Amino acid sequence: MKRYEAIEMISQSLNGNELVISSTGMISRELFTIRDAPQNFYMIGSMGLASSIGLGLALSLPEKQIIAIEGDGSILMNMGSIATIGHFAPKNLIHIVLDNGTHDSTGGQATVSDTVKLEGVAHAAGYRLTQTAASKEELRKAITRLSQQGPAFFLVKVEEGGLEGMGRVLHSPEEIKNRFQKRAIGI
Amino acid sequence: MTVAEFCLMLKRYGFNFSTGVPCSILKDIILYLSSHSDIPYIPATREDEALGIATGAYLAGRKPIVLMQNSGLGSAINPLTSLDMLYKIPMLLLISWRGYQGKDAPEHLIMGEVTIKLLEDISIPVQVISKDDPEEAILASIKSMEEKQIPAAAILRRGIIE
């Protein structure tokens, strides 16, 4: 499964009321290209913090479904976030890691995710629901569980490489914030 | 000013979410916030994580405070410059000043000397909280946050808020 196929399947399953935080680099660029929406907060810096931003949102807006999507390189930079999320265990937070084993956005350098059981880490930290999906069929099944009580951790194994001819996020950071915040709290 | 008076002042100015990493200078403030629900305190594992959590809280309409020791500024620089300053996300940074005037444990001396300069170098508005009028620095920080829509730092030395 390609990363963009996973992003496409996940975004197609959403009803539009969720708030989505997408990690810096290829994940935000692919999400933007596949389905741009005001409820997407595209990160263009601060790699590693997608799940932390998701936690701050989830704790403050308990009635909203929050989805943080990042790569293996990103979560490995901020493993402490798994501990904090597991501890506070917000029911409305879904944490998705698209694991291709590399830092794809910077040239494909290997991460150490092939030997680290990230799903096990999330489970041990206190996430209520954890699941690994290594094929489209498994991801399809996992997606049916998105509405279950969180915090949920989905580890999605994807291939290296991305969408051909993919653009960059065209909105300015301030625009991304303003339209996201409007969707989040109506101002 | 007492810790309770200081925290009630922060509440009065609308702050209603806090996160951070502890410091002995901040311990009574963190204890107060943790035991009162007006400004809930979420302990983070690192300062960059705290900035991420506070950013999410801000996007959700909260007015956040991030507490940290100045040693944690090193971890905070990247999210300050590539997240909060970039996306215009204001918050109050309450930063303790270890190594003030070169009198502290050796690990605090280099950062203690450059703390203010480091914040100024990345264009974060910075105020040092005075014993006579702690409110002044908080008010000036709030003014900067509102004008520039970026984080503003209030620096706390030992023995100022008791």
GROMACS .gro file of C-alpha atoms in nm:
model
  349
    1MET     CA    1   0.000   0.000   0.000
    2LYS     CA    2   0.129   0.343  -0.093
    3ARG     CA    3   0.121   0.621   0.162
    4TYR     CA    4  -0.114   0.830  -0.051
    5GLU     CA    5  -0.350   0.534  -0.087
    6ALA     CA    6  -0.365   0.505   0.292
    7ILE     CA    7  -0.424   0.880   0.326
    8GLU     CA    8  -0.695   0.859   0.058
    9MET     CA    9  -0.871   0.569   0.232
   10ILE     CA   10  -0.855   0.742   0.569
   11SER     CA   11  -0.977   1.078   0.439
   12GLN     CA   12  -1.263   0.914   0.244
   13SER     CA   13  -1.384   0.753   0.565
   14LEU     CA   14  -1.415   1.086   0.749
   15ASN     CA   15  -1.746   1.274   0.769
   16GLY     CA   16  -1.592   1.622   0.763
   17ASN     CA   17  -1.663   1.707   1.126
   18GLU     CA   18  -1.330   1.572   1.248
   19LEU     CA   19  -1.026   1.792   1.300
   20VAL     CA   20  -0.715   1.655   1.133
   21ILE     CA   21  -0.353   1.738   1.221
   22SER     CA   22  -0.114   1.623   0.949
   23SER     CA   23   0.259   1.604   1.003
   24THR     CA   24   0.514   1.813   0.825
   25GLY     CA   25   0.653   1.697   0.489
   26MET     CA   26   0.502   1.448   0.247
   27ILE     CA   27   0.201   1.356   0.463
   28SER     CA   28   0.066   1.712   0.467
   29ARG     CA   29   0.148   1.757   0.099
   30GLU     CA   30  -0.032   1.439   0.002
   31LEU     CA   31  -0.333   1.512   0.221
   32PHE     CA   32  -0.352   1.861   0.070
   33THR     CA   33  -0.333   1.718  -0.282
   34ILE     CA   34  -0.585   1.440  -0.218
   35ARG     CA   35  -0.843   1.640  -0.026
   36ASP     CA   36  -0.779   1.994   0.088
   37ALA     CA   37  -1.017   2.098   0.364
   38PRO     CA   38  -1.033   2.373   0.627
   39GLN     CA   39  -1.043   2.112   0.905
   40ASN     CA   40  -0.692   1.997   0.805
   41PHE     CA   41  -0.409   2.158   1.001
   42TYR     CA   42  -0.110   2.112   0.772
   43MET     CA   43   0.213   2.132   0.965
   44ILE     CA   44   0.507   2.273   0.773
   45GLY     CA   45   0.756   2.274   1.061
   46SER     CA   46   0.800   2.148   1.415
   47MET     CA   47   0.836   1.786   1.308
   48GLY     CA   48   0.728   1.541   1.576
   49LEU     CA   49   0.452   1.745   1.734
   50ALA     CA   50   0.142   1.631   1.541
   51SER     CA   51   0.018   1.405   1.821
   52SER     CA   52   0.094   1.670   2.086
   53ILE     CA   53  -0.114   1.930   1.901
   54GLY     CA   54  -0.379   1.660   1.872
   55LEU     CA   55  -0.367   1.601   2.249
   56GLY     CA   56  -0.411   1.972   2.327
   57LEU     CA   57  -0.711   1.982   2.094
   58ALA     CA   58  -0.861   1.658   2.222
   59LEU     CA   59  -0.843   1.765   2.587
   60SER     CA   60  -0.994   2.106   2.509
   61LEU     CA   61  -1.269   1.993   2.267
   62PRO     CA   62  -1.393   1.662   2.410
   63GLU     CA   63  -1.695   1.656   2.179
   64LYS     CA   64  -1.482   1.675   1.862
   65GLN     CA   65  -1.306   1.381   1.699
   66ILE     CA   66  -0.936   1.465   1.662
   67ILE     CA   67  -0.713   1.277   1.417
   68ALA     CA   68  -0.335   1.317   1.420
   69ILE     CA   69  -0.152   1.166   1.120
   70GLU     CA   70   0.224   1.143   1.116
   71GLY     CA   71   0.509   0.925   0.999
   72ASP     CA   72   0.737   0.684   1.183
   73GLY     CA   73   1.020   0.939   1.176
   74SER     CA   74   0.793   1.193   1.340
   75ILE     CA   75   0.663   0.976   1.624
   76LEU     CA   76   1.015   0.848   1.695
   77MET     CA   77   1.114   1.211   1.759
   78ASN     CA   78   0.848   1.255   2.024
   79MET     CA   79   0.789   0.919   2.192
   80GLY     CA   80   0.709   1.102   2.514
   81SER     CA   81   0.385   1.212   2.353
   82ILE     CA   82   0.268   0.849   2.351
   83ALA     CA   83   0.315   0.843   2.730
   84THR     CA   84   0.125   1.167   2.786
   85ILE     CA   85  -0.160   1.066   2.554
   86GLY     CA   86  -0.181   0.722   2.719
   87HIS     CA   87  -0.193   0.884   3.061
   88PHE     CA   88  -0.465   1.140   2.988
   89ALA     CA   89  -0.638   0.896   2.751
   90PRO     CA   90  -0.874   1.133   2.569
   91LYS     CA   91  -1.153   0.925   2.414
   92ASN     CA   92  -1.172   1.150   2.109
   93LEU     CA   93  -0.811   1.120   1.988
   94ILE     CA   94  -0.707   0.897   1.701
   95HIS     CA   95  -0.335   0.874   1.640
   96ILE     CA   96  -0.233   0.734   1.302
   97VAL     CA   97   0.128   0.652   1.216
   98LEU     CA   98   0.207   0.588   0.850
   99ASP     CA   99   0.518   0.374   0.879
  100ASN     CA  100   0.742   0.342   0.573
  101GLY     CA  101   1.060   0.292   0.774
  102THR     CA  102   1.223   0.603   0.631
  103HIS     CA  103   1.248   0.978   0.646
  104ASP     CA  104   1.095   1.002   0.301
  105SER     CA  105   1.069   1.381   0.292
  106THR     CA  106   1.444   1.424   0.336
  107GLY     CA  107   1.566   1.161   0.093
  108GLY     CA  108   1.466   0.821   0.231
  109GLN     CA  109   1.711   0.780   0.519
  110ALA     CA  110   1.620   0.475   0.730
  111THR     CA  111   1.450   0.515   1.066
  112VAL     CA  112   1.464   0.242   1.332
  113SER     CA  113   1.091   0.163   1.312
  114ASP     CA  114   1.153  -0.185   1.168
  115THR     CA  115   1.268  -0.311   1.508
  116VAL     CA  116   1.047  -0.099   1.733
  117LYS     CA  117   0.701  -0.234   1.809
  118LEU     CA  118   0.524   0.101   1.800
  119GLU     CA  119   0.178  -0.052   1.841
  120GLY     CA  120   0.305  -0.229   2.152
  121VAL     CA  121   0.445   0.096   2.288
  122ALA     CA  122   0.108   0.268   2.247
  123HIS     CA  123  -0.072  -0.026   2.407
  124ALA     CA  124   0.168  -0.030   2.701
  125ALA     CA  125   0.128   0.346   2.745
  126GLY     CA  126  -0.247   0.313   2.791
  127TYR     CA  127  -0.412   0.370   2.453
  128ARG     CA  128  -0.751   0.193   2.463
  129LEU     CA  129  -0.738   0.069   2.107
  130THR     CA  130  -0.429  -0.022   1.906
  131GLN     CA  131  -0.407  -0.188   1.570
  132THR     CA  132  -0.158  -0.249   1.290
  133ALA     CA  133  -0.271  -0.250   0.927
  134ALA     CA  134  -0.026  -0.381   0.670
  135SER     CA  135  -0.254  -0.403   0.367
  136LYS     CA  136  -0.546  -0.213   0.217
  137GLU     CA  137  -0.778  -0.487   0.338
  138GLU     CA  138  -0.647  -0.453   0.694
  139LEU     CA  139  -0.670  -0.075   0.677
  140ARG     CA  140  -1.029  -0.103   0.552
  141LYS     CA  141  -1.112  -0.314   0.858
  142ALA     CA  142  -0.920  -0.080   1.090
  143ILE     CA  143  -1.111   0.221   0.956
  144THR     CA  144  -1.439   0.066   1.070
  145ARG     CA  145  -1.305   0.099   1.424
  146LEU     CA  146  -1.227   0.472   1.398
  147SER     CA  147  -1.547   0.561   1.583
  148GLN     CA  148  -1.464   0.340   1.882
  149GLN     CA  149  -1.356   0.490   2.210
  150GLY     CA  150  -0.999   0.619   2.203
  151PRO     CA  151  -0.731   0.706   2.240
  152ALA     CA  152  -0.669   0.486   1.938
  153PHE     CA  153  -0.337   0.411   1.775
  154PHE     CA  154  -0.329   0.283   1.419
  155LEU     CA  155   0.005   0.177   1.277
  156VAL     CA  156  -0.029   0.165   0.900
  157LYS     CA  157   0.257  -0.001   0.713
  158VAL     CA  158   0.312   0.174   0.381
  159GLU     CA  159   0.566   0.159   0.100
  160GLU     CA  160   0.837   0.414   0.047
  161GLY     CA  161   0.777   0.688  -0.206
  162GLY     CA  162   0.492   0.921  -0.278
  163LEU     CA  163   0.247   1.064  -0.522
  164GLU     CA  164   0.401   1.173  -0.853
  165GLY     CA  165   0.399   1.545  -0.930
  166MET     CA  166   0.270   1.637  -0.590
  167GLY     CA  167   0.252   2.005  -0.505
  168ARG     CA  168   0.317   2.189  -0.183
  169VAL     CA  169   0.051   2.322   0.051
  170LEU     CA  170  -0.056   2.650  -0.107
  171HIS     CA  171  -0.214   2.815   0.196
  172SER     CA  172  -0.002   3.031   0.422
  173PRO     CA  173   0.048   2.909   0.780
  174GLU     CA  174  -0.176   3.188   0.906
  175GLU     CA  175  -0.451   3.093   0.662
  176ILE     CA  176  -0.421   2.730   0.768
  177LYS     CA  177  -0.459   2.835   1.131
  178ASN     CA  178  -0.746   3.075   1.075
  179ARG     CA  179  -0.966   2.842   0.873
  180PHE     CA  180  -0.884   2.548   1.099
  181GLN     CA  181  -0.973   2.746   1.409
  182LYS     CA  182  -1.298   2.855   1.249
  183ARG     CA  183  -1.389   2.490   1.197
  184ALA     CA  184  -1.274   2.399   1.547
  185ILE     CA  185  -1.449   2.670   1.747
  186GLY     CA  186  -1.637   2.886   1.498
  187ILE     CA  187  -1.434   3.205   1.520
  188MET     CA  188   0.313   3.842   4.563
  189THR     CA  189   0.208   3.497   4.676
  190VAL     CA  190   0.174   3.198   4.447
  191ALA     CA  191  -0.203   3.204   4.490
  192GLU     CA  192  -0.222   3.575   4.407
  193PHE     CA  193  -0.001   3.522   4.103
  194CYS     CA  194  -0.211   3.232   3.972
  195LEU     CA  195  -0.537   3.418   4.037
  196MET     CA  196  -0.397   3.712   3.843
  197LEU     CA  197  -0.322   3.479   3.550
  198LYS     CA  198  -0.677   3.348   3.573
  199ARG     CA  199  -0.814   3.703   3.580
  200TYR     CA  200  -0.634   3.775   3.253
  201GLY     CA  201  -0.810   3.482   3.093
  202PHE     CA  202  -0.547   3.210   3.099
  203ASN     CA  203  -0.727   2.879   3.123
  204PHE     CA  204  -0.485   2.604   3.019
  205SER     CA  205  -0.129   2.523   3.116
  206THR     CA  206   0.134   2.266   3.038
  207GLY     CA  207   0.507   2.242   3.081
  208VAL     CA  208   0.808   2.079   3.238
  209PRO     CA  209   0.892   2.153   3.602
  210CYS     CA  210   1.164   2.361   3.763
  211SER     CA  211   1.225   2.410   4.134
  212ILE     CA  212   1.162   2.783   4.085
  213LEU     CA  213   0.821   2.700   3.938
  214LYS     CA  214   0.730   2.416   4.174
  215ASP     CA  215   0.477   2.603   4.388
  216ILE     CA  216   0.309   2.757   4.086
  217ILE     CA  217   0.280   2.415   3.921
  218LEU     CA  218   0.153   2.266   4.247
  219TYR     CA  219  -0.112   2.539   4.270
  220LEU     CA  220  -0.221   2.497   3.907
  221SER     CA  221  -0.230   2.118   3.946
  222SER     CA  222  -0.455   2.139   4.250
  223HIS     CA  223  -0.696   2.401   4.111
  224SER     CA  224  -0.912   2.335   3.808
  225ASP     CA  225  -0.929   2.695   3.676
  226ILE     CA  226  -0.606   2.663   3.481
  227PRO     CA  227  -0.562   2.287   3.431
  228TYR     CA  228  -0.196   2.178   3.413
  229ILE     CA  229  -0.089   1.901   3.178
  230PRO     CA  230   0.262   1.774   3.256
  231ALA     CA  231   0.459   1.724   2.936
  232THR     CA  232   0.768   1.506   2.894
  233ARG     CA  233   0.967   1.777   2.716
  234GLU     CA  234   0.934   2.147   2.641
  235ASP     CA  235   0.873   2.096   2.270
  236GLU     CA  236   0.591   1.856   2.352
  237ALA     CA  237   0.448   2.118   2.589
  238LEU     CA  238   0.447   2.376   2.309
  239GLY     CA  239   0.265   2.127   2.085
  240ILE     CA  240   0.000   2.061   2.351
  241ALA     CA  241  -0.042   2.433   2.416
  242THR     CA  242  -0.075   2.496   2.042
  243GLY     CA  243  -0.358   2.242   2.021
  244ALA     CA  244  -0.525   2.405   2.321
  245TYR     CA  245  -0.497   2.748   2.157
  246LEU     CA  246  -0.649   2.617   1.833
  247ALA     CA  247  -0.934   2.488   2.049
  248GLY     CA  248  -0.996   2.838   2.185
  249ARG     CA  249  -0.798   2.820   2.508
  250LYS     CA  250  -0.552   3.079   2.634
  251PRO     CA  251  -0.248   2.871   2.730
  252ILE     CA  252   0.057   2.911   2.949
  253VAL     CA  253   0.372   2.702   2.899
  254LEU     CA  254   0.596   2.668   3.204
  255MET     CA  255   0.956   2.562   3.170
  256GLN     CA  256   1.306   2.601   3.305
  257ASN     CA  257   1.537   2.808   3.088
  258SER     CA  258   1.744   2.493   3.028
  259GLY     CA  259   1.442   2.371   2.830
  260LEU     CA  260   1.463   2.664   2.590
  261GLY     CA  261   1.695   2.452   2.380
  262SER     CA  262   1.414   2.205   2.318
  263ALA     CA  263   1.165   2.484   2.263
  264ILE     CA  264   1.339   2.690   1.994
  265ASN     CA  265   1.229   2.479   1.698
  266PRO     CA  266   0.855   2.470   1.779
  267LEU     CA  267   0.865   2.838   1.879
  268THR     CA  268   1.011   2.942   1.544
  269SER     CA  269   0.856   2.685   1.307
  270LEU     CA  270   0.515   2.646   1.471
  271ASP     CA  271   0.398   2.919   1.705
  272MET     CA  272   0.570   3.222   1.551
  273LEU     CA  273   0.505   3.090   1.200
  274TYR     CA  274   0.133   3.018   1.245
  275LYS     CA  275   0.078   3.318   1.476
  276ILE     CA  276  -0.015   3.127   1.789
  277PRO     CA  277   0.017   3.341   2.102
  278MET     CA  278   0.075   3.196   2.447
  279LEU     CA  279   0.244   3.298   2.769
  280LEU     CA  280   0.582   3.136   2.828
  281LEU     CA  281   0.659   3.138   3.198
  282ILE     CA  282   1.031   3.059   3.204
  283SER     CA  283   1.240   3.024   3.517
  284TRP     CA  284   1.588   3.176   3.518
  285ARG     CA  285   1.845   2.934   3.649
  286GLY     CA  286   2.202   3.061   3.631
  287TYR     CA  287   2.094   3.420   3.697
  288GLN     CA  288   2.401   3.639   3.757
  289GLY     CA  289   2.628   3.337   3.728
  290LYS     CA  290   2.535   3.202   4.069
  291ASP     CA  291   2.405   2.849   4.024
  292ALA     CA  292   2.502   2.489   3.947
  293PRO     CA  293   2.749   2.468   3.657
  294GLU     CA  294   2.502   2.317   3.410
  295HIS     CA  295   2.292   2.636   3.432
  296LEU     CA  296   2.563   2.896   3.381
  297ILE     CA  297   2.591   2.911   3.002
  298MET     CA  298   2.215   2.910   2.942
  299GLY     CA  299   2.165   3.144   3.236
  300GLU     CA  300   2.388   3.399   3.071
  301VAL     CA  301   2.219   3.390   2.730
  302THR     CA  302   1.854   3.326   2.820
  303ILE     CA  303   1.729   3.678   2.750
  304LYS     CA  304   1.951   3.720   2.444
  305LEU     CA  305   1.841   3.387   2.300
  306LEU     CA  306   1.475   3.487   2.321
  307GLU     CA  307   1.551   3.830   2.176
  308ASP     CA  308   1.751   3.671   1.893
  309ILE     CA  309   1.445   3.476   1.778
  310SER     CA  310   1.225   3.786   1.833
  311ILE     CA  311   1.019   3.650   2.121
  312PRO     CA  312   0.908   3.945   2.337
  313VAL     CA  313   1.066   3.902   2.679
  314GLN     CA  314   0.993   4.055   3.020
  315VAL     CA  315   1.163   3.985   3.351
  316ILE     CA  316   0.915   3.957   3.638
  317SER     CA  317   1.000   4.199   3.917
  318LYS     CA  318   0.936   4.146   4.286
  319ASP     CA  319   0.778   4.490   4.329
  320ASP     CA  320   0.525   4.455   4.050
  321PRO     CA  321   0.494   4.105   3.900
  322GLU     CA  322   0.175   4.207   3.721
  323GLU     CA  323   0.365   4.456   3.506
  324ALA     CA  324   0.559   4.186   3.320
  325ILE     CA  325   0.248   3.975   3.270
  326LEU     CA  326   0.055   4.272   3.134
  327ALA     CA  327   0.337   4.364   2.898
  328SER     CA  328   0.354   4.001   2.781
  329ILE     CA  329  -0.021   3.994   2.714
  330LYS     CA  330   0.011   4.320   2.519
  331SER     CA  331   0.285   4.166   2.302
  332MET     CA  332   0.082   3.847   2.251
  333GLU     CA  333  -0.218   4.051   2.135
  334GLU     CA  334  -0.021   4.286   1.911
  335LYS     CA  335   0.209   4.030   1.750
  336GLN     CA  336   0.001   3.711   1.785
  337ILE     CA  337   0.308   3.517   1.893
  338PRO     CA  338   0.430   3.370   2.224
  339ALA     CA  339   0.568   3.614   2.482
  340ALA     CA  340   0.809   3.519   2.759
  341ALA     CA  341   0.789   3.626   3.124
  342ILE     CA  342   1.107   3.531   3.308
  343LEU     CA  343   1.090   3.428   3.673
  344ARG     CA  344   1.391   3.440   3.903
  345ARG     CA  345   1.406   3.257   4.237
  346GLY     CA  346   1.233   3.426   4.528
  347ILE     CA  347   1.008   3.662   4.329
  348ILE     CA  348   0.676   3.479   4.374
  349GLU     CA  349   0.653   3.314   4.716
   0.00000   0.00000   0.00000
